[in-house]
PDB file of C-alpha atoms in Angstrom:
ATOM      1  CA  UNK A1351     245.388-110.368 213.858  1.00 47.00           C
ATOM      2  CA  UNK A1352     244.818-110.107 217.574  1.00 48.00           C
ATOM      3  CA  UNK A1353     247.962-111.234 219.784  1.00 50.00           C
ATOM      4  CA  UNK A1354     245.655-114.036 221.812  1.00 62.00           C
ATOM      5  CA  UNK A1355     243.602-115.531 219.158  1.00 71.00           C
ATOM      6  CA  UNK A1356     240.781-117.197 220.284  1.00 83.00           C
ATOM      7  CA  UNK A1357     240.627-121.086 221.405  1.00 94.00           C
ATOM      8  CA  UNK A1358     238.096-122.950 219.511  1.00 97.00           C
ATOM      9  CA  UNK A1359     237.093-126.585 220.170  1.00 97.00           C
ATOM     10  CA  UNK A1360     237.029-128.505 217.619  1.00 97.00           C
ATOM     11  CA  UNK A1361     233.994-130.737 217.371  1.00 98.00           C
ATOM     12  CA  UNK A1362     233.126-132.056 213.802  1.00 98.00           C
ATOM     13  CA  UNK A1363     229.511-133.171 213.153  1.00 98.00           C
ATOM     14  CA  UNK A1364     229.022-137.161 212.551  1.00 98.00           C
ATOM     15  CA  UNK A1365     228.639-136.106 209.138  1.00 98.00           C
ATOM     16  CA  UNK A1366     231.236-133.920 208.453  1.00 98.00           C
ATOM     17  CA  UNK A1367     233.267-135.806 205.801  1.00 98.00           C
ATOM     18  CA  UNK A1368     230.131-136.115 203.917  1.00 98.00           C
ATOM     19  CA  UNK A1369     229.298-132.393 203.376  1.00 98.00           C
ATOM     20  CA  UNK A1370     230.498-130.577 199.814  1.00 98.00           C
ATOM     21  CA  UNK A1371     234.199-130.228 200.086  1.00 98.00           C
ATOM     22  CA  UNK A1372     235.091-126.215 198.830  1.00 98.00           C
ATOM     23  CA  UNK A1373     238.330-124.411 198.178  1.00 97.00           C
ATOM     24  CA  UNK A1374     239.174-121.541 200.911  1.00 96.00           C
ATOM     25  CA  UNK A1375     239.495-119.340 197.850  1.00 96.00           C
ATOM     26  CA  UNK A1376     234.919-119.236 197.494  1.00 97.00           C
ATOM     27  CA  UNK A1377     234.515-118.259 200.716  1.00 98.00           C
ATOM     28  CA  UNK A1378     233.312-114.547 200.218  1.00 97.00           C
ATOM     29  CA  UNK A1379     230.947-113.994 203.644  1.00 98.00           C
ATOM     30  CA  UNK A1380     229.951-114.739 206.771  1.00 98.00           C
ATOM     31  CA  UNK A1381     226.083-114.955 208.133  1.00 98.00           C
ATOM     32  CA  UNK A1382     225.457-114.772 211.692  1.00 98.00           C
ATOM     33  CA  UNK A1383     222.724-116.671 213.215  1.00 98.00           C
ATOM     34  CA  UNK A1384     221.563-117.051 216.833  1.00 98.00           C
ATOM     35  CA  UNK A1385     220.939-121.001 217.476  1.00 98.00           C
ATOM     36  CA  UNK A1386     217.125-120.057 219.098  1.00 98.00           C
ATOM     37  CA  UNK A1387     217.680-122.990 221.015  1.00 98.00           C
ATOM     38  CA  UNK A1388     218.421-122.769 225.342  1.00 97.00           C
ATOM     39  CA  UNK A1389     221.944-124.283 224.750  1.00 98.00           C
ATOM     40  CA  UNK A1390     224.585-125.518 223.157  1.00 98.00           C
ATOM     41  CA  UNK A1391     223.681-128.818 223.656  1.00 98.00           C
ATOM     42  CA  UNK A1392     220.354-129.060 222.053  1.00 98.00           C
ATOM     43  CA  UNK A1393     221.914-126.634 219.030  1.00 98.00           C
ATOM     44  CA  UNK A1394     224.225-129.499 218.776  1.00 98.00           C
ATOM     45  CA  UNK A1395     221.575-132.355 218.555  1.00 98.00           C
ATOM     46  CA  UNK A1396     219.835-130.185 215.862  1.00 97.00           C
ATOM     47  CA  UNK A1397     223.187-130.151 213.860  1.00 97.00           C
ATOM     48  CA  UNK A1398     223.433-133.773 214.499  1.00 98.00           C
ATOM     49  CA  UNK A1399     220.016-134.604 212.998  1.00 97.00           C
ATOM     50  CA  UNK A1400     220.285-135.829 209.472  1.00 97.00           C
ATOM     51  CA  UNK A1401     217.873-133.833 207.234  1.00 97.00           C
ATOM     52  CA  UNK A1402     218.953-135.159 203.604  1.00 96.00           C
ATOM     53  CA  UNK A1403     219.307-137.965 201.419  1.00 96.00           C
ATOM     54  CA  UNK A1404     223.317-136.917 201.441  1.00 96.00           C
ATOM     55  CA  UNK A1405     223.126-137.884 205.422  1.00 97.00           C
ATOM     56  CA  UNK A1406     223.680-134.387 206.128  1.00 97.00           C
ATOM     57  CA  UNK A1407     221.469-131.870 207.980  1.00 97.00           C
ATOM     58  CA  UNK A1408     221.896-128.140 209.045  1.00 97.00           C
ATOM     59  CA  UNK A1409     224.479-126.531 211.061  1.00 97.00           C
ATOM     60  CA  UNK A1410     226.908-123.622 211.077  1.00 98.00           C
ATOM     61  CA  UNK A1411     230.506-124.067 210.923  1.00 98.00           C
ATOM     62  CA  UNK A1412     231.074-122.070 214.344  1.00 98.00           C
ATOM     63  CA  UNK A1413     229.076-121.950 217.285  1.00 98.00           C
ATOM     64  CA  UNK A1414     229.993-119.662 220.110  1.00 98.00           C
ATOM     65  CA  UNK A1415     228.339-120.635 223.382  1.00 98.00           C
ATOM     66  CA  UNK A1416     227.208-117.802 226.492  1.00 98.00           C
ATOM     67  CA  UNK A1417     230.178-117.928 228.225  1.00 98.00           C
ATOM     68  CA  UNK A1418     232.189-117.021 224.796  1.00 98.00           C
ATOM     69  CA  UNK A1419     233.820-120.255 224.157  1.00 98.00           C
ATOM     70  CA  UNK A1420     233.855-121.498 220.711  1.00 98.00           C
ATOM     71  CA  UNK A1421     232.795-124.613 218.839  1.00 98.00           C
ATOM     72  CA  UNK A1422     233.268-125.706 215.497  1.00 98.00           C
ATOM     73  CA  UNK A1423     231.348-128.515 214.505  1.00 98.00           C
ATOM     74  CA  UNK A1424     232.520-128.196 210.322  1.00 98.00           C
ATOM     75  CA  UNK A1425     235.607-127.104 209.049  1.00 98.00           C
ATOM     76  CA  UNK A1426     235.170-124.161 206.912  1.00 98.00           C
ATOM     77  CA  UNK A1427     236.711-126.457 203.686  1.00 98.00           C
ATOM     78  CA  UNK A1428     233.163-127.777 203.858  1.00 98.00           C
ATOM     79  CA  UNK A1429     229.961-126.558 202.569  1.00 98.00           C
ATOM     80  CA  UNK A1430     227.779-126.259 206.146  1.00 98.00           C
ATOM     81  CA  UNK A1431     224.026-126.391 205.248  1.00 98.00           C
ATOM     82  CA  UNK A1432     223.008-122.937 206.990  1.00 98.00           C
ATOM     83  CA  UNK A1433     221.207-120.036 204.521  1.00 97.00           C
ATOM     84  CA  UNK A1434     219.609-121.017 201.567  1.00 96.00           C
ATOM     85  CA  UNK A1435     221.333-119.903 198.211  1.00 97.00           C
ATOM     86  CA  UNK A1436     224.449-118.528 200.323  1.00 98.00           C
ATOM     87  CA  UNK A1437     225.796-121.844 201.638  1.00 98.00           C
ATOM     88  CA  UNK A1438     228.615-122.374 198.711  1.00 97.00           C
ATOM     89  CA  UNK A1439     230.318-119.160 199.763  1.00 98.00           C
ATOM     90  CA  UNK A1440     229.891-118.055 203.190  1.00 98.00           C
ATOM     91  CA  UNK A1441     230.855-119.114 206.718  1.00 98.00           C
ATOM     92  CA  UNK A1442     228.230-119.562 209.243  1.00 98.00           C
ATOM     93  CA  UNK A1443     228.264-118.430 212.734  1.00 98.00           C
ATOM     94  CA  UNK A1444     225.486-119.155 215.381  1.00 98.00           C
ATOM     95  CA  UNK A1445     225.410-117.371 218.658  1.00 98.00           C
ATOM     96  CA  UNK A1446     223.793-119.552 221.098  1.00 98.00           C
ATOM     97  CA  UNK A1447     220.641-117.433 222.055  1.00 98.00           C
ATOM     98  CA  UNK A1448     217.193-118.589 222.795  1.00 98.00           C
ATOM     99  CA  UNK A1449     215.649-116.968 220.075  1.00 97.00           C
ATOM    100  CA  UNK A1450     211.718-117.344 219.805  1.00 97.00           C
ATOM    101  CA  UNK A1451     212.592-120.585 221.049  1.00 97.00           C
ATOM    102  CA  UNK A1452     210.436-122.969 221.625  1.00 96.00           C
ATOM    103  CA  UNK A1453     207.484-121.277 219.730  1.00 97.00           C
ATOM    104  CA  UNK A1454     209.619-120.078 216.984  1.00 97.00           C
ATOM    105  CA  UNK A1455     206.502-119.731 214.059  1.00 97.00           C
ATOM    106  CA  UNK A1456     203.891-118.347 216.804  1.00 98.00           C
ATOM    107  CA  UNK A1457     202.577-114.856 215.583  1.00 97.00           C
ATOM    108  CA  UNK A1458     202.532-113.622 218.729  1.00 97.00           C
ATOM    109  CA  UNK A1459     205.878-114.939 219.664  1.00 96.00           C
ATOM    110  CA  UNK A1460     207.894-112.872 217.248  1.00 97.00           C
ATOM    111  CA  UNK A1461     210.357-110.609 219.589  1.00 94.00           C
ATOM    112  CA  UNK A1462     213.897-111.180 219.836  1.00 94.00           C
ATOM    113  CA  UNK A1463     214.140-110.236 223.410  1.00 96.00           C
ATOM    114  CA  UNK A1464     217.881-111.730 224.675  1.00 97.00           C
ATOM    115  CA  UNK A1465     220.148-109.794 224.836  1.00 97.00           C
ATOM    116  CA  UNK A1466     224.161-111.281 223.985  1.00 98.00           C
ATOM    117  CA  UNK A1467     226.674-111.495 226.723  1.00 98.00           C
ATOM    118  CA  UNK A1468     229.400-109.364 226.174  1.00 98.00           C
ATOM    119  CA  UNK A1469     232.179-112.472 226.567  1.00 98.00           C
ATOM    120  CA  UNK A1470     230.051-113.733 223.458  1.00 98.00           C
ATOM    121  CA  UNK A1471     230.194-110.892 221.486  1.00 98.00           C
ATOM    122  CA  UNK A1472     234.199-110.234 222.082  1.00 98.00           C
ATOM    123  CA  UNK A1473     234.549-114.273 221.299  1.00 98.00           C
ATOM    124  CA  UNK A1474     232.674-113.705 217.984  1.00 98.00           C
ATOM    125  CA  UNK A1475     234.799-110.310 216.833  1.00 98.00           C
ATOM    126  CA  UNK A1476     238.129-112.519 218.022  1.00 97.00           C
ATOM    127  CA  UNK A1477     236.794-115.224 215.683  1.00 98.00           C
ATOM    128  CA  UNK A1478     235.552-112.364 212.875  1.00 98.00           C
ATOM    129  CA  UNK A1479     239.371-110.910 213.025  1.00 96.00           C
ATOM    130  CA  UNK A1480     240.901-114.630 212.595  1.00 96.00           C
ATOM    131  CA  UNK A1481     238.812-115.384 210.099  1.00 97.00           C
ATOM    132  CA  UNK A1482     239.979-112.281 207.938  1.00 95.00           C
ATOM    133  CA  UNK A1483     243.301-113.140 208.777  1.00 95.00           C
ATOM    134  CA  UNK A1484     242.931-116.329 207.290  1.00 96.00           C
ATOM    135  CA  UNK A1485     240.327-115.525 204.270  1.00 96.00           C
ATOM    136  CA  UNK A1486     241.449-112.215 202.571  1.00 90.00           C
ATOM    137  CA  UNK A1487     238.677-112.828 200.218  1.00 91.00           C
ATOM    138  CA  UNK A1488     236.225-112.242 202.966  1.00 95.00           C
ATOM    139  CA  UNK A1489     234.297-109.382 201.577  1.00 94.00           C
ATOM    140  CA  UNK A1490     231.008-109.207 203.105  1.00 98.00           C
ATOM    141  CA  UNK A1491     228.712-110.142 206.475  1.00 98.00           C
ATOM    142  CA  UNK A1492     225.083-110.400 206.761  1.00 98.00           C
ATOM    143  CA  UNK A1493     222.528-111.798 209.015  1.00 98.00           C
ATOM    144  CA  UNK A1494     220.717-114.454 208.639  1.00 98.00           C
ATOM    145  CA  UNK A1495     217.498-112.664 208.266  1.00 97.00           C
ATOM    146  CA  UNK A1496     219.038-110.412 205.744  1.00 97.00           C
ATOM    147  CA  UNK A1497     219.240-113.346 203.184  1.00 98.00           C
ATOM    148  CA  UNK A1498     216.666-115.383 204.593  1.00 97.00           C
ATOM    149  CA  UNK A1499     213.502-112.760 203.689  1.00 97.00           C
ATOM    150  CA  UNK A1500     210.801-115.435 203.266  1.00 97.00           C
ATOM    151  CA  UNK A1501     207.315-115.441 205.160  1.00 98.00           C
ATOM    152  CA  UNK A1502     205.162-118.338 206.490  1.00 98.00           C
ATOM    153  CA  UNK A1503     202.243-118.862 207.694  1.00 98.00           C
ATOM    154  CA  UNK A1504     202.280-118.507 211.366  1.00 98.00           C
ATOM    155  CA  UNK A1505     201.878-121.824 213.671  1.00 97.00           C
ATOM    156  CA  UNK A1506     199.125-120.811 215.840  1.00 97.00           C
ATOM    157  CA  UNK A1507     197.142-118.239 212.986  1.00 97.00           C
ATOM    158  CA  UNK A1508     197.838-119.652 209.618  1.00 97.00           C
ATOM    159  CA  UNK A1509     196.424-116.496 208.259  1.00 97.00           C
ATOM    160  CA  UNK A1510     198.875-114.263 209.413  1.00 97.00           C
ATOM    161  CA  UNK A1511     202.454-114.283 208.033  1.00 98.00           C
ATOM    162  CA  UNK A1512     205.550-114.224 210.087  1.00 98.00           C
ATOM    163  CA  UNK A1513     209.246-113.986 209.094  1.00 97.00           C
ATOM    164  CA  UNK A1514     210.902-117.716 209.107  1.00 97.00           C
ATOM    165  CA  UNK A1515     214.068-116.228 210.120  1.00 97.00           C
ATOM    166  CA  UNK A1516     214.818-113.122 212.696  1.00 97.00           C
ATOM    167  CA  UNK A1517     217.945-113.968 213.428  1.00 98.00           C
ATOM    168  CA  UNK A1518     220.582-112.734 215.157  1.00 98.00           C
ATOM    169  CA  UNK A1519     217.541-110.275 215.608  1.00 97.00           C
ATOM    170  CA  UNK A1520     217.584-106.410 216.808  1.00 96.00           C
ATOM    171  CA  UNK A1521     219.502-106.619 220.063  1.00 98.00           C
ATOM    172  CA  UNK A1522     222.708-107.600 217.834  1.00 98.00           C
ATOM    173  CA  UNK A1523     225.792-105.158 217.698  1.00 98.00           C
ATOM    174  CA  UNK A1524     225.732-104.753 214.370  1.00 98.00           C
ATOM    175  CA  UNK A1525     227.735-101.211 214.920  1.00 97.00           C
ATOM    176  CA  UNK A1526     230.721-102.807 216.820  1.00 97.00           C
ATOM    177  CA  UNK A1527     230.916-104.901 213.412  1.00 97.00           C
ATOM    178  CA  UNK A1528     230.903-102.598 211.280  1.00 97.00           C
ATOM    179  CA  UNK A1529     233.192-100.758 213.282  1.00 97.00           C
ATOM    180  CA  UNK A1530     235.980-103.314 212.593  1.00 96.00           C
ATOM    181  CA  UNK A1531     235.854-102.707 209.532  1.00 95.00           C
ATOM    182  CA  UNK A1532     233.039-105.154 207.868  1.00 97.00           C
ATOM    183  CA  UNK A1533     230.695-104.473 205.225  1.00 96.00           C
ATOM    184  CA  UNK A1534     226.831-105.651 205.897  1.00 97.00           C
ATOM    185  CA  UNK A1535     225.707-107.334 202.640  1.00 92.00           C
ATOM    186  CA  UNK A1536     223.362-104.724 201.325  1.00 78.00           C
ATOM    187  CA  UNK A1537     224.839-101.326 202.751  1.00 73.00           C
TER     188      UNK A1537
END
C-alpha cells in the first residue's frame, strides 16, 4: 500500500445502522459513479433522503469531492444502496461531477462533458490501492453504466430512449485503472 494513505472523513448517513450489515469477506468489486450533482453538499442531501420502507435511501460508501478529499458516508460492513443487483458485493465510489445534472433524462442533454480534476483522480487510485490492501478478495471494477444498461424514456421526448445511467461517463481514466492493475468487469 502507498506510504501516505489517504485521509478520509468519516461521515455516516442518518441511516447508516439501518442498512444490511455484510461480512468484508462478499465484497468482490467496486463501481464508480460520478454524483451528477454541483457538489458535495447536495450529493449528500440526496444520500440523506430516505427512499424505502427500511428508512434507507441511495448512496455510495465513498464520495471523493473536487479538491480530492474523501468522504465516507457508509462503512463498507454495510450494504450501500448504489447499482441495482450489484449492491450485496461491491463498494461504491462517487466522484463528485456534475454529470447531466440538472436535466439528467433530457434527450438532448446526454453528454458527459466534465472533465475530473487530477487531485480527484489521484484521491480515488489512493483510495482504490487501500481498498485492495484491505479486501484481497477485490476482484473486479466497473462503472456504473456498465451494470446499469437500462433505457428510459427521455424527460422532454418520451419517444426517444436515453441511457438512465452514463456514469462516470467517457472523460473517465479508465486506462490509469487498469494500469494499477484492476480488471473492468467485462474485459
Amino acid at each position: 500500500m502507498d506510504a501516505n494513505p489517504p485521509n478520509i472523513t468519516i461521515e455516516p448517513l442518518p441511516y447508516e445502522e439501518a442498512l444490511d450489515a455484510r461480512p468484508r469477506s462478499s465484497i468482490q468489486g467496486v463501481v464508480i459513479h460520478c454524483t451528477e450533482t454541483p457538489d458535495l453538499e447536495t450529493a449528500r442531501e440526496f444520500g440523506e433522503r430516505v427512499l424505502y420502507t427500511s428508512g434507507t435511501g441511495n448512496s455510495g460508501h465513498y464520495y471523493i469531492d473536487l479538491d480530492g478529499s474523501i468522504h465516507q458516508f457508509v462503512d463498507i460492513e454495510r450494504v450501500a444502496h448504489h447499482v441495482r443487483g450489484y449492491n450485496q458485493q461491491t463498494i461504491g465510489i462517487e466522484l463528485v461531477n456534475p454529470g447531466r445534472f440538472p436535466r439528467w433524462y433530457d434527450h438532448d442533454h446526454q453528454s458527459m462533458v466534465h472533465p475530473y480534476p487530477q487531485a480527484q483522480i489521484d484521491a480515488l487510485m489512493d483510495l482504490l490501492a487501500r481498498l485492495r490492501h484491505e479486501l484481497p478478495d477485490l476482484a473486479w471494477i466497473a462503472g456504473h453504466e456498465d451494470l446499469d444498461t437500462e433505457q428510459v424514456p427521455a424527460a422532454n421526448n418520451p419517444k426517444q430512449l436515453i441511457y438512465r445511467k452514463r456514469d462516470p461517463g467517457p472523460l473517465f481514466p479508465w486506462p490509469r485503472v487498469i494500469e494499477a492493475g484492476w480488471t473492468r468487469l467485462g474485459d
